[in-house]
Coordinates of C-alpha atoms in Angstrom, one line a residue:
Chain A
M7 CA 0.0 -0.1 0.1
P8 CA 2.0 3.5 -1.2
I9 CA 2.7 5.4 2.1
H10 CA -0.2 8.3 1.4
E11 CA -3.0 6.0 1.3
K12 CA -2.7 5.5 5.4
S13 CA -4.4 9.0 5.6
L14 CA -7.5 7.3 4.3
I15 CA -7.5 4.3 7.2
R16 CA -10.3 5.3 9.8
K17 CA -9.1 5.5 13.5
E18 CA -12.8 4.4 14.2
D19 CA -12.5 1.1 12.5
L20 CA -8.8 -0.4 14.0
R21 CA -8.9 -3.4 15.8
R22 CA -5.5 -3.4 18.0
Q23 CA -4.4 -7.2 18.9
E24 CA -1.6 -6.6 21.8
H25 CA -0.8 -10.4 21.6
L26 CA -2.0 -12.2 18.8
V27 CA -0.5 -15.4 17.5
L28 CA -2.0 -17.3 15.2
E29 CA -0.7 -21.0 13.8
G30 CA 2.7 -19.6 15.4
V31 CA 3.0 -16.6 13.8
D32 CA 3.0 -13.5 15.5
V33 CA 0.7 -10.9 14.1
S34 CA -0.2 -8.6 16.7
G35 CA -0.8 -5.0 16.0
D36 CA -3.3 -3.0 14.0
W37 CA -6.0 -5.3 12.4
S38 CA -9.2 -3.9 10.0
T39 CA -6.7 -1.7 8.4
F40 CA -8.9 -2.0 5.3
I41 CA -10.1 1.0 3.4
G42 CA -13.7 0.8 2.7
A43 CA -15.2 2.4 -0.2
R44 CA -15.5 5.7 -1.1
V45 CA -17.7 6.5 -3.6
L46 CA -19.6 9.5 -3.7
T47 CA -22.9 7.9 -4.8
D48 CA -25.4 10.6 -4.8
Y49 CA -25.4 14.1 -3.8
N50 CA -28.3 15.0 -0.9
E51 CA -29.9 17.9 -2.4
R52 CA -31.5 18.5 1.2
L53 CA -28.6 18.9 3.7
Q54 CA -27.6 22.6 2.2
D55 CA -31.4 23.7 2.5
E56 CA -31.5 22.5 6.4
I57 CA -28.5 24.5 7.1
A58 CA -29.7 27.4 5.0
A59 CA -32.6 27.4 7.3
L60 CA -31.3 27.7 10.4
P61 CA -29.8 31.2 11.7
G62 CA -26.5 32.1 10.4
G63 CA -26.4 29.7 7.2
E64 CA -28.6 31.8 5.0
N65 CA -25.5 32.2 2.8
I66 CA -24.2 29.1 2.6
H67 CA -24.8 28.5 -1.1
R68 CA -22.1 31.4 -2.2
C69 CA -19.4 29.5 -1.3
W70 CA -16.6 29.2 -4.0
Q71 CA -14.4 26.4 -1.8
C72 CA -11.5 29.3 -2.0
G73 CA -10.6 28.3 2.0
S74 CA -10.1 32.2 2.9
C75 CA -12.5 31.1 5.9
T76 CA -9.9 27.9 6.9
N77 CA -6.8 30.0 6.6
A78 CA -8.3 33.1 8.8
C79 CA -9.8 30.8 11.3
T80 CA -8.0 30.8 15.0
V81 CA -9.3 27.3 15.8
N82 CA -7.7 25.7 12.6
A83 CA -4.2 27.3 13.2
I84 CA -4.5 24.7 16.8
N85 CA -6.7 21.8 15.3
P86 CA -6.2 21.3 11.7
D87 CA -8.8 18.9 11.4
F88 CA -11.4 22.1 12.3
N89 CA -11.9 23.2 8.4
P90 CA -14.8 25.3 7.9
R91 CA -14.5 25.4 4.2
Y92 CA -14.7 21.2 4.1
W93 CA -17.7 21.4 6.3
I94 CA -19.4 23.5 3.9
Y95 CA -18.3 21.8 0.9
L96 CA -19.6 18.3 2.7
I97 CA -22.9 20.2 3.8
R98 CA -23.7 21.5 0.1
L99 CA -22.9 17.9 -1.4
G100 CA -25.1 16.3 1.4
M101 CA -22.7 14.2 2.4
E102 CA -24.2 14.0 5.9
Q103 CA -22.1 11.0 7.8
E104 CA -18.9 12.3 6.7
L105 CA -20.0 15.4 8.2
L106 CA -21.3 13.5 11.5
R107 CA -17.8 12.3 11.7
D108 CA -17.0 15.9 12.8
K109 CA -19.3 16.6 15.1
E110 CA -17.1 16.5 18.4
I111 CA -15.2 19.6 16.8
I112 CA -17.7 21.5 15.2
W113 CA -19.2 23.3 18.3
Q114 CA -15.5 24.8 19.1
C115 CA -15.9 27.8 17.0
V116 CA -14.9 30.7 19.0
S117 CA -17.1 33.1 16.7
C118 CA -14.1 35.5 16.7
H119 CA -15.6 36.2 12.7
K120 CA -12.1 36.2 10.8
C121 CA -13.8 34.0 8.2
T122 CA -16.1 36.0 7.9
Y123 CA -14.0 39.2 7.5
A124 CA -11.6 37.1 5.0
C125 CA -14.4 35.4 2.9
P126 CA -14.7 37.1 -0.9
R127 CA -18.1 35.7 -0.9
D128 CA -20.3 36.9 2.2
V129 CA -20.9 33.6 3.0
V130 CA -20.7 34.1 6.6
P131 CA -18.5 30.7 7.9
E132 CA -19.0 31.8 11.2
G133 CA -22.8 32.1 11.0
V134 CA -22.4 28.8 9.0
M135 CA -20.7 27.0 12.1
K136 CA -23.6 28.3 14.1
A137 CA -26.2 26.9 12.2
T138 CA -24.8 23.5 11.6
A139 CA -23.9 23.2 16.0
Q140 CA -27.5 24.2 15.7
W141 CA -28.5 21.7 13.5
L142 CA -26.3 18.9 15.0
E143 CA -28.4 19.5 18.3
L144 CA -31.6 19.5 16.8
K145 CA -31.3 16.6 15.0
G146 CA -29.9 15.0 17.9
H147 CA -26.5 14.5 16.9
V148 CA -24.8 15.8 19.5
P149 CA -25.8 16.8 23.4
T150 CA -27.2 20.1 24.2
N151 CA -24.2 22.1 24.9
P152 CA -23.6 23.3 28.9
S153 CA -24.0 27.2 27.6
M154 CA -27.5 26.4 25.7
A155 CA -28.3 24.9 29.4
F156 CA -27.9 28.4 30.3
D157 CA -29.1 30.2 27.5
E158 CA -32.3 28.6 27.9
E159 CA -32.7 29.0 31.6
F160 CA -32.0 32.9 30.7
S161 CA -34.5 33.6 27.6
A162 CA -36.9 31.1 30.1
Q163 CA -36.7 33.7 32.8
V164 CA -37.0 36.9 31.1
F165 CA -39.8 34.8 29.0
A166 CA -41.8 34.6 31.7
T167 CA -41.4 37.4 34.1
G168 CA -39.5 39.8 31.9
R169 CA -36.1 40.2 34.1
I170 CA -34.1 37.9 35.5
E171 CA -33.2 36.9 38.9
E172 CA -29.2 35.3 39.1
G173 CA -29.6 33.8 42.3
R174 CA -32.5 31.4 40.6
L175 CA -30.7 31.6 37.1
L176 CA -27.6 29.7 38.5
R177 CA -29.2 27.5 40.6
R178 CA -31.0 26.0 37.7
F179 CA -28.3 25.6 35.3
F180 CA -26.3 24.1 38.2
R181 CA -28.7 21.6 38.6
R182 CA -29.1 21.2 34.9
T183 CA -25.8 20.6 34.2
G184 CA -25.2 18.4 37.4
Q185 CA -23.1 20.9 39.1
P186 CA -22.8 21.7 42.8
L187 CA -24.2 25.0 44.2
A188 CA -21.4 25.6 47.1
Q189 CA -18.6 26.9 44.7
P190 CA -16.1 28.6 46.6
W191 CA -15.8 31.5 44.3
L192 CA -19.8 31.5 44.7
V193 CA -19.6 31.6 48.1
A194 CA -17.2 34.1 48.4
I195 CA -19.2 36.3 46.0
V196 CA -22.3 35.7 48.3
R197 CA -20.5 36.3 51.3
G198 CA -19.4 39.8 50.0
L199 CA -22.7 40.8 49.1
V200 CA -23.9 39.9 52.3
A201 CA -20.9 41.9 54.1
R202 CA -21.1 45.1 51.5
L203 CA -24.7 46.1 50.2
P204 CA -27.2 47.8 52.0
V205 CA -29.7 46.0 54.0
G206 CA -33.0 47.8 52.0
L207 CA -30.6 46.6 48.8
L208 CA -30.5 43.2 50.4
A209 CA -33.8 42.9 51.5
R210 CA -35.1 43.7 47.9
L211 CA -32.8 41.1 46.6
G212 CA -34.4 38.3 48.6
L213 CA -37.6 39.3 47.9
A214 CA -37.4 39.2 44.3
A215 CA -36.0 35.4 44.9
L216 CA -39.0 34.3 46.7
V217 CA -41.6 36.4 44.7
H218 CA -40.3 36.4 41.4
P219 CA -41.9 39.9 40.2
R220 CA -42.7 40.8 36.9
T221 CA -41.9 43.6 34.7
P222 CA -45.3 45.7 34.7
R223 CA -47.7 45.1 31.6
W224 CA -45.0 42.2 30.9
G225 CA -48.0 39.7 30.0
R226 CA -48.9 41.4 26.4
V227 CA -45.3 41.5 25.7
R228 CA -44.6 37.9 26.9
R229 CA -47.5 36.5 24.6
V230 CA -45.8 38.9 21.5
V231 CA -42.3 37.3 22.5
H232 CA -43.6 33.9 23.2
D233 CA -45.3 33.7 20.0
Y234 CA -42.3 34.9 18.1
V235 CA -39.8 32.5 19.4
E236 CA -42.4 29.7 18.9
T237 CA -43.0 30.4 15.1
Q238 CA -39.3 30.6 14.6
N239 CA -38.7 27.4 16.5
T240 CA -41.6 25.7 14.6
R241 CA -40.3 27.3 11.4
R242 CA -36.7 26.0 11.9
R243 CA -37.8 22.2 13.6
A244 CA -40.0 21.7 10.2
A245 CA -36.9 23.2 8.2
L246 CA -35.2 20.0 9.6
G247 CA -38.2 17.7 9.2
L248 CA -38.4 18.1 12.8
G249 CA -42.5 18.2 14.8
P250 CA -43.2 20.8 17.6
A251 CA -40.6 21.1 20.4
S252 CA -40.8 19.6 23.4
K253 CA -39.8 21.9 26.7
E254 CA -37.1 24.5 25.1
T255 CA -39.4 28.1 24.8
A256 CA -41.9 26.6 27.4
P257 CA -41.5 30.1 30.3
Chain B
M14 CA -21.7 46.5 -58.3
S15 CA -19.2 48.6 -58.8
D16 CA -15.6 48.1 -58.5
G17 CA -15.0 49.6 -55.8
A18 CA -17.4 47.5 -53.7
I19 CA -15.8 45.2 -50.7
L20 CA -16.1 41.5 -50.5
V21 CA -17.5 40.0 -47.3
V22 CA -16.7 36.3 -46.9
G23 CA -19.6 35.0 -44.1
G24 CA -23.2 36.1 -42.8
G25 CA -22.5 36.0 -39.3
P26 CA -22.5 38.7 -36.6
A27 CA -18.8 39.5 -37.9
G28 CA -20.1 39.4 -41.4
L29 CA -23.3 41.0 -41.2
S30 CA -21.3 43.8 -38.7
A31 CA -18.9 44.8 -41.3
A32 CA -21.4 44.7 -44.5
H33 CA -23.1 47.3 -42.6
A34 CA -20.4 49.5 -41.5
L35 CA -19.1 49.3 -44.8
V36 CA -22.3 50.8 -46.8
A37 CA -22.7 52.9 -43.8
T38 CA -20.1 54.9 -45.6
G39 CA -21.3 54.5 -49.1
R40 CA -19.3 51.4 -50.0
P41 CA -20.8 49.0 -51.5
V42 CA -20.8 45.2 -50.4
L43 CA -20.4 41.8 -51.7
L44 CA -21.6 39.4 -49.2
V45 CA -21.4 35.7 -49.7
D46 CA -22.7 32.8 -47.4
K47 CA -22.1 29.4 -48.2
A48 CA -25.1 28.6 -46.0
G49 CA -28.5 29.2 -47.2
R50 CA -29.3 32.2 -45.1
L51 CA -27.7 34.9 -43.2
G52 CA -26.7 35.2 -39.6
G53 CA -24.4 32.4 -38.6
A54 CA -23.9 30.1 -35.4
P55 CA -26.7 31.9 -33.8
I56 CA -29.5 31.8 -36.4
L57 CA -28.1 28.3 -38.3
S58 CA -27.9 26.8 -34.9
G59 CA -30.8 28.1 -32.9
Y60 CA -29.4 30.0 -30.4
A61 CA -31.7 30.8 -27.8
K62 CA -31.0 34.0 -25.5
L63 CA -27.5 35.8 -26.1
V64 CA -25.4 36.1 -23.4
P65 CA -25.1 39.2 -22.1
S66 CA -28.1 41.4 -24.0
G67 CA -30.8 38.2 -23.1
E68 CA -32.3 38.9 -26.4
W69 CA -33.6 36.2 -28.2
A70 CA -31.0 35.1 -31.1
R71 CA -33.6 35.2 -33.9
D72 CA -34.7 39.1 -32.7
A73 CA -30.8 40.1 -32.3
I74 CA -28.8 38.5 -35.1
G75 CA -32.6 38.6 -36.5
G76 CA -32.1 42.2 -37.0
M77 CA -28.8 42.6 -38.1
V78 CA -30.1 39.8 -41.2
A79 CA -32.8 41.9 -42.0
R80 CA -30.9 45.1 -42.1
V81 CA -28.2 43.5 -44.6
Q82 CA -30.6 42.3 -46.4
S83 CA -33.1 45.0 -47.1
H84 CA -30.2 47.4 -47.8
P85 CA -29.6 48.4 -51.9
R86 CA -26.4 48.6 -51.8
I87 CA -25.3 45.1 -50.1
E88 CA -25.6 41.9 -53.0
V89 CA -26.2 38.6 -50.8
L90 CA -25.1 36.0 -52.4
T91 CA -26.2 32.7 -50.3
D92 CA -25.4 29.1 -50.7
T93 CA -22.3 30.4 -52.6
R94 CA -18.3 30.3 -51.7
V95 CA -15.4 31.8 -53.1
T96 CA -13.1 29.3 -54.9
G97 CA -10.8 31.7 -56.9
F98 CA -9.5 35.3 -55.1
R99 CA -6.7 36.5 -57.7
G100 CA -4.9 40.5 -57.7
T101 CA -3.9 43.5 -55.5
P102 CA -5.4 45.4 -53.1
G103 CA -7.7 47.8 -54.9
A104 CA -8.2 45.5 -57.5
F105 CA -8.8 41.9 -57.1
E106 CA -10.5 39.3 -58.9
V107 CA -13.2 36.7 -57.1
T108 CA -14.1 33.7 -58.5
L109 CA -17.3 32.4 -57.3
S110 CA -18.4 28.3 -56.7
D111 CA -20.9 28.8 -60.0
G112 CA -18.6 30.2 -62.1
R113 CA -19.5 33.7 -62.2
T114 CA -16.9 36.4 -61.4
R115 CA -17.2 40.0 -59.9
R116 CA -14.6 42.2 -58.6
A117 CA -13.5 43.8 -55.1
G118 CA -11.4 46.5 -53.5
A119 CA -10.6 44.3 -50.5
A120 CA -11.7 41.1 -48.8
I121 CA -12.9 40.4 -44.9
L122 CA -13.3 37.3 -44.0
C123 CA -15.9 36.3 -41.7
T124 CA -16.0 32.9 -42.0
G125 CA -16.4 32.2 -37.9
F126 CA -16.0 28.5 -36.3
T127 CA -17.4 25.5 -35.9
H128 CA -19.0 23.6 -32.9
F129 CA -17.1 20.7 -31.7
D130 CA -18.3 17.6 -32.0
S131 CA -18.8 15.6 -29.1
V132 CA -18.5 12.1 -30.5
N133 CA -14.6 13.3 -30.7
K134 CA -14.8 12.6 -26.9
P135 CA -16.5 9.0 -26.9
E136 CA -15.9 8.7 -23.0
W137 CA -18.5 11.2 -22.5
G138 CA -21.6 9.3 -23.8
F139 CA -22.5 11.7 -26.8
G140 CA -24.1 9.6 -29.6
T141 CA -23.9 6.6 -27.3
Y142 CA -26.9 7.7 -24.9
P143 CA -29.7 10.2 -26.1
D144 CA -29.8 11.7 -22.9
V145 CA -25.9 13.1 -23.7
V146 CA -26.5 16.5 -25.4
T147 CA -24.8 19.2 -26.2
T148 CA -25.0 23.0 -25.4
T149 CA -26.4 23.8 -28.8
Q150 CA -28.8 21.2 -28.1
V151 CA -30.5 22.7 -25.4
E152 CA -29.8 25.9 -26.8
Q153 CA -32.6 24.3 -29.2
M154 CA -34.6 23.6 -27.0
L155 CA -35.3 26.9 -25.3
S156 CA -35.4 28.8 -28.7
S157 CA -38.0 25.8 -30.1
G158 CA -40.2 26.4 -27.2
R159 CA -40.3 22.9 -26.6
G160 CA -38.4 22.7 -23.4
I161 CA -35.5 21.1 -21.3
H162 CA -36.6 17.3 -21.6
C163 CA -35.0 14.2 -22.0
P164 CA -34.8 12.9 -25.8
S165 CA -35.0 9.6 -24.7
D166 CA -38.6 9.5 -23.6
G167 CA -39.4 13.6 -23.6
R168 CA -39.5 13.8 -19.4
A169 CA -38.8 16.5 -17.3
P170 CA -35.0 15.9 -16.2
E171 CA -34.9 16.3 -12.4
R172 CA -31.3 16.1 -12.3
V173 CA -28.8 17.9 -15.1
A174 CA -24.8 18.2 -15.6
I175 CA -22.9 20.2 -17.1
L176 CA -19.6 19.2 -18.3
L177 CA -17.3 22.4 -18.7
C178 CA -14.5 22.3 -21.6
V179 CA -15.6 19.4 -23.6
G180 CA -13.5 19.8 -27.0
S181 CA -11.2 22.6 -25.4
R182 CA -8.2 22.7 -23.2
D183 CA -7.6 18.9 -24.2
R184 CA -4.4 17.7 -25.1
Q185 CA -5.5 14.6 -25.8
I186 CA -7.6 15.8 -28.7
G187 CA -5.4 18.5 -29.9
R188 CA -7.7 21.3 -28.5
E189 CA -5.2 23.7 -26.6
W190 CA -7.3 26.7 -26.0
C191 CA -10.5 27.7 -23.9
S192 CA -13.5 28.5 -26.3
K193 CA -13.6 31.7 -24.2
I194 CA -17.6 32.1 -23.7
C195 CA -18.6 27.9 -22.7
C196 CA -18.4 29.2 -19.0
T197 CA -20.7 32.1 -18.8
V198 CA -23.3 29.9 -21.9
S199 CA -23.5 27.2 -19.4
A200 CA -24.3 29.4 -16.3
N201 CA -26.4 31.2 -18.6
I202 CA -28.1 27.7 -19.5
A203 CA -28.1 26.8 -16.4
M204 CA -30.5 29.4 -14.9
E205 CA -32.3 29.0 -17.8
I206 CA -33.0 25.4 -16.6
R207 CA -33.6 26.1 -12.9
E208 CA -36.0 29.2 -14.3
A209 CA -38.1 26.2 -16.5
L210 CA -37.9 23.8 -13.9
P211 CA -37.2 24.6 -10.3
Q212 CA -37.5 21.5 -9.0
C213 CA -34.5 20.6 -11.2
S214 CA -31.2 20.5 -9.9
V215 CA -27.9 21.2 -11.8
Y216 CA -24.4 20.7 -11.2
I217 CA -21.5 22.5 -13.6
Y218 CA -18.3 20.0 -13.4
Y219 CA -15.7 22.7 -14.0
M220 CA -11.3 22.5 -13.5
D221 CA -11.9 26.3 -13.9
I222 CA -14.8 29.1 -13.9
R223 CA -13.5 31.8 -16.5
T224 CA -16.6 33.8 -17.3
F225 CA -14.3 36.8 -17.3
G226 CA -15.0 40.5 -16.8
L227 CA -18.6 41.7 -16.2
Y228 CA -19.6 38.2 -16.3
E229 CA -18.4 37.1 -13.4
D230 CA -21.5 38.6 -11.0
K231 CA -23.8 38.3 -13.5
Y232 CA -23.7 34.4 -14.6
Y233 CA -21.5 33.0 -12.5
W234 CA -21.9 34.7 -8.8
Q235 CA -26.2 34.8 -9.8
S236 CA -26.7 31.3 -11.3
Q237 CA -25.2 29.9 -7.6
E238 CA -26.3 32.9 -5.4
E239 CA -29.7 33.3 -6.8
Y240 CA -30.4 30.2 -8.7
R241 CA -28.9 27.6 -6.7
V242 CA -26.5 26.0 -8.9
K243 CA -24.1 23.9 -8.3
Y244 CA -20.2 23.7 -8.8
I245 CA -18.3 20.4 -8.6
K246 CA -14.5 20.7 -9.3
A247 CA -13.9 17.7 -11.3
R248 CA -13.4 16.6 -14.6
I249 CA -15.5 14.0 -15.4
A250 CA -13.6 10.6 -16.8
E251 CA -16.4 8.8 -18.3
V252 CA -20.6 8.8 -18.5
T253 CA -22.4 5.6 -18.8
S254 CA -25.4 4.1 -18.2
D255 CA -27.2 1.8 -15.3
G256 CA -30.0 1.0 -17.8
R257 CA -32.2 4.1 -16.5
R258 CA -30.2 6.9 -16.1
L259 CA -26.9 8.2 -16.4
V260 CA -24.0 8.0 -14.4
L261 CA -21.1 10.3 -14.2
K262 CA -17.7 9.2 -13.4
G263 CA -14.4 11.0 -12.2
E264 CA -13.1 12.2 -9.3
D265 CA -14.2 15.3 -6.6
T266 CA -11.3 16.7 -6.1
L267 CA -11.9 18.8 -3.6
V268 CA -13.2 16.2 -0.8
K269 CA -10.7 13.6 -3.0
R270 CA -13.0 11.0 -3.5
P271 CA -13.9 9.2 -6.7
I272 CA -17.9 9.8 -7.7
T273 CA -20.9 8.0 -9.7
I274 CA -23.5 9.9 -9.5
P275 CA -26.2 9.2 -11.4
F276 CA -28.7 12.1 -13.8
D277 CA -31.2 12.7 -15.8
L278 CA -29.5 15.0 -18.3
V279 CA -25.6 15.5 -19.3
V280 CA -25.0 18.6 -21.1
H281 CA -21.9 19.3 -23.0
A282 CA -20.3 22.9 -22.8
I283 CA -19.3 22.5 -26.4
G284 CA -16.0 24.8 -27.8
M285 CA -15.6 26.5 -30.8
D286 CA -13.4 24.8 -33.2
P287 CA -11.5 26.7 -36.1
N288 CA -13.9 26.8 -39.1
V289 CA -13.7 23.0 -41.0
D290 CA -13.1 24.8 -44.0
N291 CA -10.1 27.1 -42.8
R292 CA -7.7 25.1 -44.8
E293 CA -9.2 25.3 -47.9
I294 CA -10.1 29.2 -47.4
A295 CA -6.2 30.0 -46.4
A296 CA -5.5 28.4 -49.8
T297 CA -8.3 30.4 -51.2
F298 CA -7.3 34.1 -50.0
G299 CA -3.1 33.3 -49.6
V300 CA -3.5 33.8 -45.8
A301 CA -1.9 32.3 -43.0
L302 CA -3.1 30.0 -40.2
E303 CA -2.0 30.4 -36.8
R304 CA -1.1 27.0 -35.0
H305 CA -4.5 26.2 -33.7
G306 CA -6.1 26.2 -37.5
Y307 CA -7.3 29.2 -36.9
L308 CA -7.2 32.3 -39.5
Q309 CA -3.6 34.1 -38.5
K310 CA -4.4 37.6 -37.5
A311 CA -1.5 40.2 -37.4
P312 CA -1.0 42.4 -34.2
S313 CA -3.7 45.0 -34.0
Y314 CA -1.1 48.0 -33.5
A315 CA -0.9 49.3 -37.3
G316 CA -4.7 48.1 -38.1
S317 CA -7.3 46.2 -36.8
G318 CA -7.9 42.8 -38.5
M319 CA -5.1 42.5 -41.0
T320 CA -3.9 38.7 -42.7
D321 CA -0.5 38.9 -44.0
R322 CA -1.9 39.5 -47.5
A323 CA -2.6 43.8 -47.9
G324 CA -6.6 43.7 -48.9
V325 CA -7.4 40.9 -47.0
F326 CA -8.8 41.3 -43.2
V327 CA -10.3 39.4 -41.1
A328 CA -12.7 40.1 -38.0
G329 CA -14.8 37.4 -35.3
A330 CA -14.4 33.7 -34.7
A331 CA -12.4 33.1 -38.1
T332 CA -9.3 33.8 -35.9
G333 CA -10.0 32.1 -32.7
P334 CA -12.8 31.8 -29.9
E335 CA -14.9 34.7 -29.8
T336 CA -18.1 36.1 -28.7
I337 CA -21.0 37.9 -30.3
D338 CA -20.5 41.2 -29.5
D339 CA -16.6 41.3 -29.9
S340 CA -17.4 39.6 -33.1
I341 CA -19.7 42.7 -34.2
A342 CA -16.9 45.5 -32.8
Q343 CA -14.1 43.1 -34.8
G344 CA -16.3 43.6 -38.1
Q345 CA -16.7 47.2 -37.9
A346 CA -13.1 47.5 -36.9
A347 CA -12.1 45.1 -40.2
A348 CA -14.8 47.4 -42.2
I349 CA -12.6 50.4 -41.5
A350 CA -9.4 48.9 -41.8
A351 CA -10.6 47.5 -45.1
L352 CA -11.6 51.3 -46.5
A353 CA -8.8 52.9 -45.1
G354 CA -6.4 50.3 -46.9
A355 CA -8.5 50.1 -50.3
Q356 CA -8.4 54.2 -50.2
R357 CA -4.3 54.1 -49.7
T358 CA -4.0 51.8 -52.9
A359 CA -5.8 54.1 -54.5
A360 CA -4.2 56.4 -54.0
I361 CA -0.5 55.4 -54.5
A362 CA -2.4 53.7 -57.9

């Protein structure tokens, strides 16, 4: 086998035999090094449409594969496998299985937007990365990432009352992500607040934590916001061939 | 027709333009075309909407034909070839295929090109599978009003592949030139197909996209951005069939993978060959051919459209792949050069 073909061996297919002797011959080492069929046998036009239906993915069809995004990419400089140009191509061709092989690194985009400024066709690759990460979550290919859990709690509180109450937000976020509430840094902050804040303000904070006051006349705004978010989510999920959301927007 | 007439050979865009420019200065014209009607490739091959005007060929070029045919000082001879051309600038004797002779002060060769015959690339299935067609055939589907369809059974295709550089940029078949306009024409056709059949996906297989100058955004970008035409960087190796649909084989160079993709209709973006009659034309008029087989044009600095024989000029795709707009411009430029040349000769005489 020519050396360069080694790059086509997929690590996930390898079976390592530490000590394997067959009929007196030591055949230890990597097995299943066969290179599977790599032929592209069809295009799936749907995948691009799905990504384009999510916020940030709208301009993906403009890409002409110049590689300016990958060249500019902050993450690619650290991890050469992080290649926005390549993923955009896979999406445009509909190579879903190939895209899913990189599902553990696609979310690592740091949104520095260097690609956005480098792109000559205004594809907004950063937006495409965001849309792709969301697509992976909505399709259930990856678990909701912790920062999304925070965003959802945050939004849910705002939708419910028109404001946020930090203590409750943190408690719920920690519970959802399985973290203990008594984190040393948090304890230090609370102690500092209790020691320094005026009594009146502390009382108001305590009251807010108990009764969750709403922004005045929030009811009507809430309905409008809720309807909008609901419509958007339903539209996006429908574009991905998914049914209505179960919990995300429920305040 | 007086001795002062200027011979124009070929009644396509360049020849029509040259003839009109000459009579506009008061010079009589003898326009000869081997075909039975004027108009050249856009009319004879039934082109649809032209690049970049978007006007139908039958209106745009048809208008040029009507203008020339109705002019009293242009003598039009169709179904006619020039078989002899002797003499000196200002006093040439022209022998025609019907045996008659004429006199002419100068000649402008607007003899155009010949469409590449896709049979010469048998691996791409033209002539083997009825659903492999050329850009010219697609133009005819559009201009005739019949619409885009698979010739085998008349169905509307769901997926169309356009292969660029068929008969261009290919040393295997001795075509070492870029035919210049096929990329733009293909993007235009792709948009026409998407417009007519919104459910149909169109893929363009390319090595480079050469939608030069202002054609970049108007054709390449627009086809991609507004019409969702997909461009795949691959030179197709062969077109076969699974008995039901056509199958394209090649390598997708950007993902380094072989491709075996089914299609309903495959379109060859055919290039511009030198006119098949160029050897005869060169011998008759005593002008040289350049290395690809087109008529040799002298550098433009001293005058437009000159050949290596005084009093004989060239314009349009006779000298190499050319756009319709540029052929028209060259026809006018050669007309001016021919007039100046004829006058100078007359003054010397």
